[in-house]
Amino acid sequence: MKVSYQWLSEYVDLTGYTAQDLAELLTRGGIEVDVVESRNKGIQQVVVGFVTEREKHPDADKLNVCKVDVGSDEQLQIVCGAPNVDAGQKVPVATVGARLPDGLKIKRAKLRGVESQGMICSAKELGMNDRLLPKEIQEGILVLPAAAEIGTDILDVLSLNDEVLELDLTPNRSDCLSMLGVAYEIATLLGREVKLPHVQEGLRESGTAASEKVQIAISAPEQCSHYAARVIDGVAIAPSPLWMQNRLMAAGIRPINNVVDITNYVMLEYGQPLHAFDADRMAGDRIDVRHAYEGERFVTLDDVERELHSHMLLITDGEKGVALAGVMGGANSEVTGTTARIVLESAKFDGGTVRKTSRELGLRSESSLRFEKEVDPARVIQALDRAASLMCQYAGGTAAKGISEHRVKEAHPLAVTVTLDKINRYLGTSLSVDQVGDILTKLRFPYQEKQSSFTVEVPTRRGDITLDVDIIEEVARLYGYDEIPTTWIEGEITPGALTASQRIRRSLRELLSSSGLLEASNYSFVQPDQIRELPGLYPQVKPVALAMPMSEERSVMRTSLLPQLVEMAVYNRNRNVEDMAVFEFGRIFLTEQEQLSELPREREMLAVLMTGNREPLHWNGKPAKTDFYDIKGVADQIVRYLGLETHIRCEELQVEGFHPGRTAGMYMTDATSHTLVGIIGQLHPELQKEKDLAETYVLELEIDALYEHVPAEIAYHALPRFPAVSRDIAVVVDESVTAGVLMDTVRASSGDLLESLSVFDIYQGEHLGAGKKSVALSLVFRHAERTLQDEEITAQYEQIVDALASTHGAELRK
Amino acid sequence: MRERLLSLKDEALQELEQVQSAAELNELRIKYLGKKGPLTEIMRGMGGLSAEERPVIGQVANEVRGAIEAAVQARQDAFDRAETERRLQQEKIDVTLPGRVSKQGGIHPLYRIVQKMEDIFLGMGYKVAEGPEMEQDYYNFEALNLPKNHPARDMQDSFYVTEDILMRTHTSPVQVRTMEAMKGEVPVKIICPGRVYRRDNDDATHSHVFTQVEGLVVGPNIRFSDLKGTLLQFAKEMFGPQTQIRMRPSFFPFTEPSAEVDVTCASCGGDGCRICKHTGWIEILGSGMVHPRVLQMAGYDPNEVSGFAFGIGVERIAMKKYGIDDIRHFYVNDLRFLRQFAKY
């Protein structure tokens, strides 16, 4: 809402307060003022001139030489290029020494040999927003009304020495979508009076009663609680008075003609949208407010044919639709240059209905904006009278007697009760009855107070106030939020704590960042193709699609963190960052449904990506490239850190988008289940090539699947008191036999004495034979209670060697 | 004989003084103390002395030998020290060359802020609650006093999946879910950090995904002044002990009264500068007393309990705190950006 300071001063005495002061007051009172703009964009010394003569320039076809009276002793000779300039016009004249908004300083000049003592200005040259000007004024000079007095400062004529406050209104304060609403707010803040317009001043009534000229029926009473109309005869369509046009432009509305301007002016003044029908273009003497028929077609004033639905509200003349209630009028009954009779509508339409209609049709108007936030029912008649009076004054009309209306229900002010005790308990204040009473008085909320309980009669203009807490807010904001004390919550002490999973996630973040990985954070929306090429752990799910994505690239929810991590690697590589070690925590969204009927499963994932050099280059070292075992190391470290060694198993895995020979699955394993919870591997070389990436390794782990298995506490093991015995075994096996299964066999075939087991060498060479490899294992045995005997170790050792031989065909390496 | 010994000593000590190298010293040692040296010779010749003379001369001879030996040793030590010195000099390296540092990781700037906020509120006795990022319309809007077709829904343009399922536009649904789960129990003291989604074109100050931390307290006598006290404490811990807050009346459908909260600008201390647009204040959060309808829908009697809630935009705070000028940096993951946060 744009509020003209000058216009506002008609309703409230603003003496002593600048527009900036008001902006600060409003903002601190809860109505944010975005900006205060001066309507004068830098004009000095531009006055009203009268063109007494116009002649063609002797040497230039497109130029005119004008004689202009600006009220000084001598007439000025001004060369003007505008095609519409003519003798007999009142025009804005920038005299020598004048300044215009673009910084232009007017000097004496010669144009093609003819002296020019100033410049006749267009609206644009005066810094006016030409979007708000009638088309004919956009081109050429601005022609002023004949009544403008010669020599008057143009700032006064066009009200450009005004300032405009632009309010950023929250949805509850739709009362301030009207000048009167703002006036009430300012009057409350300043403790001053509100001067209301006399709605019937200038009204001329005669002849048949309006109720006989047009009968009103409401067949959708839920959507329209009140419909009122006046009939105005004998109007003459012409421009509206300049002061009205100036105010409309200050409010950001384009002047059109007197009738339309008056409806807009009164809408701005009262917040009540009005509509003027050309009565002669209506079928007869009735108006019916009904639901549209499903599929009914209707052409709105913007000449667009629209298909309506049965929940929409249509104003009809008994035969055809003439307006889409509260949203936009119809082309078929629009006021034109020849309109002589007007049916003027003022009504209360249901906000939700207007909102739904305007959204579905993509048709937002100043009218719908106000209706959808519920207009003040008390102003339906006031605004109607005010507009009719203005039409009598400025459009030459005469109103038919009285008002024709259909009122479904009377609107009464709401009574809201709140006690002083509740106010003080809620706010933490210690206000007195008088203090609260003063605030209510300033708000002009009538109230009764009995034993510190206030019963407030909320004016209908403040439809946002329905509960005691709404009154409390009014009291608080007018008392001043700054004045409210600061206190501590009283009552029992509550322990603050993270849950186990929150703690684990936190410590993993610390672990990974301390291990040299940077944390990334990617958007949650992806492109379907990205999922297809790298589906991760859940290739079988249906990605959840947004109903109206902003772009194809961000149209579905991610089902894996990997695609975006890979894109991130591409992004960085394109910026010459080649060495990366990155992790991300984030949710993925899983469902098997094509069409969601319930929320998808959200799983917390951890993803890691590594590529390039393993460590930063050092002057004294050789660069080493990251390989599979670096990313596997990250996985192993996490597993060990969380104490999950006995739960997680790694096995070979084939997944889309991964190198078929360099990918492992991480399985959560117990006696009964074996669930894939992670993938570790190299990106498929084809994919790497397509993305122009070097060897890139990734890991994705479903963190949500781990929490329940993480031991709650560390369990201490007593330090060993007896010595350990080490034995190494090197066996030759087929190269297809994995270290993992060999170690499984060792563990299975040795007893409790085996304390630890690790691989310390892998060797392949010609003398082992083709397709063979040697795996060297280091075994440590220990008994907790005594020193081990050589014989028992040897027995164990032989048992293990036998098992390796029989299970894997392993031979001891000679 | 005695004279011979004494002059031998003088001669040896004098010569030893002149020695230049360890090799020369060794030669002299052999010359004077060796088996064929003059001292040995004199000693051998002692057999011809009388029984009275022998011990006297023997003592003199031993003294002379001792003195020469000591002088040799002293010179030897000096040569050893010099040798060690020389070797250490040779081992000298350039200590100004860079050390061997492992790659440095770091936590994302947004999460650094979230973690700090969590810590502040954990310290005040809050728990951290989480909930789904994809929500039912009911939890995201209706239960927060935003019925369908309510104009206030325009304040948050959203990503719908179906008519009833959407990406949450704030973390407030977690508050509703938490209250429901509490089944009317008090006190509720939670913060809800998480990702939220709004239909915005990404630019320097808008992001369709961003991070929020919301807070909720419900108890038997929670006051607006408690909200003020809590937020003041938060602001001081987050931005420094000098920080002040200012509350301005505002509107949120789920709170009444509602307030926007500004903190004193950290870069000018409230005097006004470019960062705070010369107001001295920076808007950081929205807050208010929980609307009675929200309490009611979540199973609380607004006549028995009251509460306050607040919501903080993490990106905004991170941008102010670190001086970041473009919100997209948080989600583009340029490693040159992320590396700047690989700090303690």
PDB file of N, CA, C and O in Angstrom, chain A residues 282-326:
ATOM      1  N   MET A 282     -26.506  -3.727 -19.700  1.00  0.00           N
ATOM      2  CA  MET A 282     -27.011  -4.863 -18.923  1.00  0.00           C
ATOM      3  C   MET A 282     -28.397  -5.226 -19.437  1.00  0.00           C
ATOM      4  O   MET A 282     -29.100  -4.395 -20.019  1.00  0.00           O
ATOM      5  N   ALA A 283     -28.766  -6.496 -19.192  1.00  0.00           N
ATOM      6  CA  ALA A 283     -29.989  -7.020 -19.794  1.00  0.00           C
ATOM      7  C   ALA A 283     -31.235  -6.305 -19.287  1.00  0.00           C
ATOM      8  O   ALA A 283     -32.138  -5.975 -20.062  1.00  0.00           O
ATOM      9  N   GLY A 284     -31.284  -6.032 -18.000  1.00  0.00           N
ATOM     10  CA  GLY A 284     -32.527  -5.465 -17.517  1.00  0.00           C
ATOM     11  C   GLY A 284     -32.380  -4.885 -16.149  1.00  0.00           C
ATOM     12  O   GLY A 284     -31.401  -4.218 -15.841  1.00  0.00           O
ATOM     13  N   ASP A 285     -33.314  -5.174 -15.300  1.00  0.00           N
ATOM     14  CA  ASP A 285     -33.364  -4.477 -14.032  1.00  0.00           C
ATOM     15  C   ASP A 285     -33.013  -5.372 -12.864  1.00  0.00           C
ATOM     16  O   ASP A 285     -33.514  -5.229 -11.775  1.00  0.00           O
ATOM     17  N   ARG A 286     -32.162  -6.338 -13.108  1.00  0.00           N
ATOM     18  CA  ARG A 286     -31.812  -7.169 -11.961  1.00  0.00           C
ATOM     19  C   ARG A 286     -30.341  -7.582 -11.939  1.00  0.00           C
ATOM     20  O   ARG A 286     -29.660  -7.600 -12.963  1.00  0.00           O
ATOM     21  N   ILE A 287     -29.926  -7.912 -10.716  1.00  0.00           N
ATOM     22  CA  ILE A 287     -28.574  -8.459 -10.528  1.00  0.00           C
ATOM     23  C   ILE A 287     -28.726  -9.717  -9.691  1.00  0.00           C
ATOM     24  O   ILE A 287     -29.437  -9.718  -8.678  1.00  0.00           O
ATOM     25  N   ASP A 288     -28.117 -10.779 -10.182  1.00  0.00           N
ATOM     26  CA  ASP A 288     -28.175 -12.036  -9.436  1.00  0.00           C
ATOM     27  C   ASP A 288     -26.733 -12.478  -9.121  1.00  0.00           C
ATOM     28  O   ASP A 288     -25.897 -12.551 -10.024  1.00  0.00           O
ATOM     29  N   VAL A 289     -26.483 -12.717  -7.846  1.00  0.00           N
ATOM     30  CA  VAL A 289     -25.159 -13.191  -7.430  1.00  0.00           C
ATOM     31  C   VAL A 289     -25.242 -14.698  -7.278  1.00  0.00           C
ATOM     32  O   VAL A 289     -25.927 -15.199  -6.394  1.00  0.00           O
ATOM     33  N   ARG A 290     -24.638 -15.404  -8.178  1.00  0.00           N
ATOM     34  CA  ARG A 290     -24.762 -16.864  -8.141  1.00  0.00           C
ATOM     35  C   ARG A 290     -23.411 -17.531  -8.384  1.00  0.00           C
ATOM     36  O   ARG A 290     -22.436 -16.874  -8.756  1.00  0.00           O
ATOM     37  N   HIS A 291     -23.368 -18.867  -8.164  1.00  0.00           N
ATOM     38  CA  HIS A 291     -22.171 -19.634  -8.524  1.00  0.00           C
ATOM     39  C   HIS A 291     -22.099 -19.754 -10.037  1.00  0.00           C
ATOM     40  O   HIS A 291     -23.134 -19.820 -10.706  1.00  0.00           O
ATOM     41  N   ALA A 292     -20.891 -19.768 -10.552  1.00  0.00           N
ATOM     42  CA  ALA A 292     -20.729 -20.016 -11.990  1.00  0.00           C
ATOM     43  C   ALA A 292     -21.124 -21.462 -12.277  1.00  0.00           C
ATOM     44  O   ALA A 292     -21.092 -22.313 -11.383  1.00  0.00           O
ATOM     45  N   TYR A 293     -21.506 -21.735 -13.503  1.00  0.00           N
ATOM     46  CA  TYR A 293     -21.725 -23.126 -13.900  1.00  0.00           C
ATOM     47  C   TYR A 293     -20.367 -23.712 -14.226  1.00  0.00           C
ATOM     48  O   TYR A 293     -19.476 -23.014 -14.698  1.00  0.00           O
ATOM     49  N   GLU A 294     -20.220 -24.989 -13.957  1.00  0.00           N
ATOM     50  CA  GLU A 294     -18.948 -25.640 -14.262  1.00  0.00           C
ATOM     51  C   GLU A 294     -18.685 -25.512 -15.770  1.00  0.00           C
ATOM     52  O   GLU A 294     -19.544 -25.877 -16.578  1.00  0.00           O
ATOM     53  N   GLY A 295     -17.561 -24.928 -16.107  1.00  0.00           N
ATOM     54  CA  GLY A 295     -17.209 -24.793 -17.523  1.00  0.00           C
ATOM     55  C   GLY A 295     -17.787 -23.559 -18.196  1.00  0.00           C
ATOM     56  O   GLY A 295     -17.546 -23.336 -19.390  1.00  0.00           O
ATOM     57  N   GLU A 296     -18.525 -22.758 -17.458  1.00  0.00           N
ATOM     58  CA  GLU A 296     -19.096 -21.534 -18.026  1.00  0.00           C
ATOM     59  C   GLU A 296     -17.967 -20.617 -18.509  1.00  0.00           C
ATOM     60  O   GLU A 296     -16.932 -20.515 -17.873  1.00  0.00           O
ATOM     61  N   ARG A 297     -18.225 -19.970 -19.641  1.00  0.00           N
ATOM     62  CA  ARG A 297     -17.171 -19.108 -20.188  1.00  0.00           C
ATOM     63  C   ARG A 297     -17.520 -17.655 -19.979  1.00  0.00           C
ATOM     64  O   ARG A 297     -18.695 -17.281 -20.032  1.00  0.00           O
ATOM     65  N   PHE A 298     -16.479 -16.850 -19.703  1.00  0.00           N
ATOM     66  CA  PHE A 298     -16.720 -15.459 -19.365  1.00  0.00           C
ATOM     67  C   PHE A 298     -15.513 -14.633 -19.803  1.00  0.00           C
ATOM     68  O   PHE A 298     -14.374 -15.012 -19.563  1.00  0.00           O
ATOM     69  N   VAL A 299     -15.798 -13.512 -20.472  1.00  0.00           N
ATOM     70  CA  VAL A 299     -14.709 -12.655 -20.934  1.00  0.00           C
ATOM     71  C   VAL A 299     -14.540 -11.493 -19.947  1.00  0.00           C
ATOM     72  O   VAL A 299     -15.448 -10.688 -19.768  1.00  0.00           O
ATOM     73  N   THR A 300     -13.381 -11.444 -19.305  1.00  0.00           N
ATOM     74  CA  THR A 300     -13.118 -10.370 -18.331  1.00  0.00           C
ATOM     75  C   THR A 300     -12.682  -9.099 -19.065  1.00  0.00           C
ATOM     76  O   THR A 300     -12.410  -9.129 -20.258  1.00  0.00           O
ATOM     77  N   LEU A 301     -12.627  -7.996 -18.317  1.00  0.00           N
ATOM     78  CA  LEU A 301     -12.336  -6.684 -18.934  1.00  0.00           C
ATOM     79  C   LEU A 301     -11.031  -6.628 -19.712  1.00  0.00           C
ATOM     80  O   LEU A 301     -10.837  -5.754 -20.533  1.00  0.00           O
ATOM     81  N   ASP A 302     -10.121  -7.537 -19.365  1.00  0.00           N
ATOM     82  CA  ASP A 302      -8.855  -7.564 -20.100  1.00  0.00           C
ATOM     83  C   ASP A 302      -8.980  -8.346 -21.406  1.00  0.00           C
ATOM     84  O   ASP A 302      -7.979  -8.693 -22.028  1.00  0.00           O
ATOM     85  N   ASP A 303     -10.245  -8.633 -21.790  1.00  0.00           N
ATOM     86  CA  ASP A 303     -10.553  -9.305 -23.047  1.00  0.00           C
ATOM     87  C   ASP A 303     -10.028 -10.732 -23.139  1.00  0.00           C
ATOM     88  O   ASP A 303      -9.757 -11.234 -24.219  1.00  0.00           O
ATOM     89  N   VAL A 304      -9.876 -11.366 -21.991  1.00  0.00           N
ATOM     90  CA  VAL A 304      -9.462 -12.768 -21.985  1.00  0.00           C
ATOM     91  C   VAL A 304     -10.676 -13.620 -21.642  1.00  0.00           C
ATOM     92  O   VAL A 304     -11.402 -13.324 -20.682  1.00  0.00           O
ATOM     93  N   GLU A 305     -10.908 -14.657 -22.467  1.00  0.00           N
ATOM     94  CA  GLU A 305     -12.028 -15.545 -22.152  1.00  0.00           C
ATOM     95  C   GLU A 305     -11.560 -16.568 -21.135  1.00  0.00           C
ATOM     96  O   GLU A 305     -10.501 -17.175 -21.296  1.00  0.00           O
ATOM     97  N   ARG A 306     -12.328 -16.734 -20.075  1.00  0.00           N
ATOM     98  CA  ARG A 306     -11.912 -17.621 -19.004  1.00  0.00           C
ATOM     99  C   ARG A 306     -12.962 -18.696 -18.751  1.00  0.00           C
ATOM    100  O   ARG A 306     -14.149 -18.431 -18.880  1.00  0.00           O
ATOM    101  N   GLU A 307     -12.462 -19.873 -18.390  1.00  0.00           N
ATOM    102  CA  GLU A 307     -13.383 -20.962 -18.086  1.00  0.00           C
ATOM    103  C   GLU A 307     -13.583 -21.002 -16.582  1.00  0.00           C
ATOM    104  O   GLU A 307     -12.618 -21.042 -15.822  1.00  0.00           O
ATOM    105  N   LEU A 308     -14.824 -20.967 -16.172  1.00  0.00           N
ATOM    106  CA  LEU A 308     -15.113 -20.859 -14.741  1.00  0.00           C
ATOM    107  C   LEU A 308     -15.466 -22.213 -14.137  1.00  0.00           C
ATOM    108  O   LEU A 308     -15.814 -23.164 -14.832  1.00  0.00           O
ATOM    109  N   HIS A 309     -15.368 -22.272 -12.807  1.00  0.00           N
ATOM    110  CA  HIS A 309     -15.747 -23.486 -12.076  1.00  0.00           C
ATOM    111  C   HIS A 309     -16.873 -23.143 -11.112  1.00  0.00           C
ATOM    112  O   HIS A 309     -17.082 -21.977 -10.769  1.00  0.00           O
ATOM    113  N   SER A 310     -17.531 -24.180 -10.668  1.00  0.00           N
ATOM    114  CA  SER A 310     -18.772 -23.955  -9.920  1.00  0.00           C
ATOM    115  C   SER A 310     -18.547 -23.367  -8.523  1.00  0.00           C
ATOM    116  O   SER A 310     -19.473 -22.933  -7.873  1.00  0.00           O
ATOM    117  N   HIS A 311     -17.291 -23.344  -8.061  1.00  0.00           N
ATOM    118  CA  HIS A 311     -17.076 -22.706  -6.749  1.00  0.00           C
ATOM    119  C   HIS A 311     -16.874 -21.194  -6.898  1.00  0.00           C
ATOM    120  O   HIS A 311     -16.772 -20.476  -5.916  1.00  0.00           O
ATOM    121  N   MET A 312     -16.794 -20.730  -8.145  1.00  0.00           N
ATOM    122  CA  MET A 312     -16.551 -19.297  -8.365  1.00  0.00           C
ATOM    123  C   MET A 312     -17.855 -18.529  -8.334  1.00  0.00           C
ATOM    124  O   MET A 312     -18.913 -19.058  -8.657  1.00  0.00           O
ATOM    125  N   LEU A 313     -17.733 -17.275  -7.954  1.00  0.00           N
ATOM    126  CA  LEU A 313     -18.928 -16.459  -7.772  1.00  0.00           C
ATOM    127  C   LEU A 313     -19.035 -15.491  -8.949  1.00  0.00           C
ATOM    128  O   LEU A 313     -18.077 -14.805  -9.300  1.00  0.00           O
ATOM    129  N   LEU A 314     -20.239 -15.454  -9.545  1.00  0.00           N
ATOM    130  CA  LEU A 314     -20.442 -14.637 -10.741  1.00  0.00           C
ATOM    131  C   LEU A 314     -21.576 -13.652 -10.485  1.00  0.00           C
ATOM    132  O   LEU A 314     -22.603 -13.994  -9.907  1.00  0.00           O
ATOM    133  N   ILE A 315     -21.356 -12.402 -10.899  1.00  0.00           N
ATOM    134  CA  ILE A 315     -22.439 -11.415 -10.845  1.00  0.00           C
ATOM    135  C   ILE A 315     -23.107 -11.467 -12.216  1.00  0.00           C
ATOM    136  O   ILE A 315     -22.415 -11.383 -13.245  1.00  0.00           O
ATOM    137  N   THR A 316     -24.427 -11.624 -12.242  1.00  0.00           N
ATOM    138  CA  THR A 316     -25.108 -11.693 -13.537  1.00  0.00           C
ATOM    139  C   THR A 316     -26.214 -10.639 -13.578  1.00  0.00           C
ATOM    140  O   THR A 316     -26.650 -10.127 -12.546  1.00  0.00           O
ATOM    141  N   ASP A 317     -26.614 -10.332 -14.807  1.00  0.00           N
ATOM    142  CA  ASP A 317     -27.726  -9.386 -14.964  1.00  0.00           C
ATOM    143  C   ASP A 317     -29.022 -10.153 -15.172  1.00  0.00           C
ATOM    144  O   ASP A 317     -29.975  -9.654 -15.748  1.00  0.00           O
ATOM    145  N   GLY A 318     -29.028 -11.379 -14.737  1.00  0.00           N
ATOM    146  CA  GLY A 318     -30.214 -12.216 -14.905  1.00  0.00           C
ATOM    147  C   GLY A 318     -30.103 -13.074 -16.152  1.00  0.00           C
ATOM    148  O   GLY A 318     -30.697 -14.143 -16.236  1.00  0.00           O
ATOM    149  N   GLU A 319     -29.326 -12.620 -17.115  1.00  0.00           N
ATOM    150  CA  GLU A 319     -29.161 -13.389 -18.350  1.00  0.00           C
ATOM    151  C   GLU A 319     -27.738 -13.882 -18.520  1.00  0.00           C
ATOM    152  O   GLU A 319     -27.481 -15.031 -18.835  1.00  0.00           O
ATOM    153  N   LYS A 320     -26.795 -12.935 -18.310  1.00  0.00           N
ATOM    154  CA  LYS A 320     -25.398 -13.295 -18.556  1.00  0.00           C
ATOM    155  C   LYS A 320     -24.522 -12.800 -17.400  1.00  0.00           C
ATOM    156  O   LYS A 320     -24.914 -11.891 -16.654  1.00  0.00           O
ATOM    157  N   GLY A 321     -23.363 -13.373 -17.314  1.00  0.00           N
ATOM    158  CA  GLY A 321     -22.407 -12.904 -16.327  1.00  0.00           C
ATOM    159  C   GLY A 321     -21.934 -11.519 -16.698  1.00  0.00           C
ATOM    160  O   GLY A 321     -21.715 -11.224 -17.883  1.00  0.00           O
ATOM    161  N   VAL A 322     -21.795 -10.651 -15.700  1.00  0.00           N
ATOM    162  CA  VAL A 322     -21.284  -9.309 -15.977  1.00  0.00           C
ATOM    163  C   VAL A 322     -20.023  -8.994 -15.169  1.00  0.00           C
ATOM    164  O   VAL A 322     -19.307  -8.052 -15.477  1.00  0.00           O
ATOM    165  N   ALA A 323     -19.757  -9.805 -14.144  1.00  0.00           N
ATOM    166  CA  ALA A 323     -18.510  -9.604 -13.377  1.00  0.00           C
ATOM    167  C   ALA A 323     -18.164 -10.867 -12.617  1.00  0.00           C
ATOM    168  O   ALA A 323     -19.043 -11.625 -12.199  1.00  0.00           O
ATOM    169  N   LEU A 324     -16.883 -11.075 -12.468  1.00  0.00           N
ATOM    170  CA  LEU A 324     -16.384 -12.175 -11.661  1.00  0.00           C
ATOM    171  C   LEU A 324     -16.229 -11.572 -10.271  1.00  0.00           C
ATOM    172  O   LEU A 324     -15.347 -10.736 -10.045  1.00  0.00           O
ATOM    173  N   ALA A 325     -17.120 -11.974  -9.373  1.00  0.00           N
ATOM    174  CA  ALA A 325     -17.277 -11.258  -8.105  1.00  0.00           C
ATOM    175  C   ALA A 325     -15.954 -10.975  -7.417  1.00  0.00           C
ATOM    176  O   ALA A 325     -15.186 -11.888  -7.108  1.00  0.00           O
ATOM    177  N   GLY A 326     -15.682  -9.706  -7.197  1.00  0.00           N
ATOM    178  CA  GLY A 326     -14.528  -9.284  -6.423  1.00  0.00           C
ATOM    179  C   GLY A 326     -13.207  -9.406  -7.130  1.00  0.00           C
ATOM    180  O   GLY A 326     -12.185  -9.004  -6.586  1.00  0.00           O
TER     181      GLY A 326
END
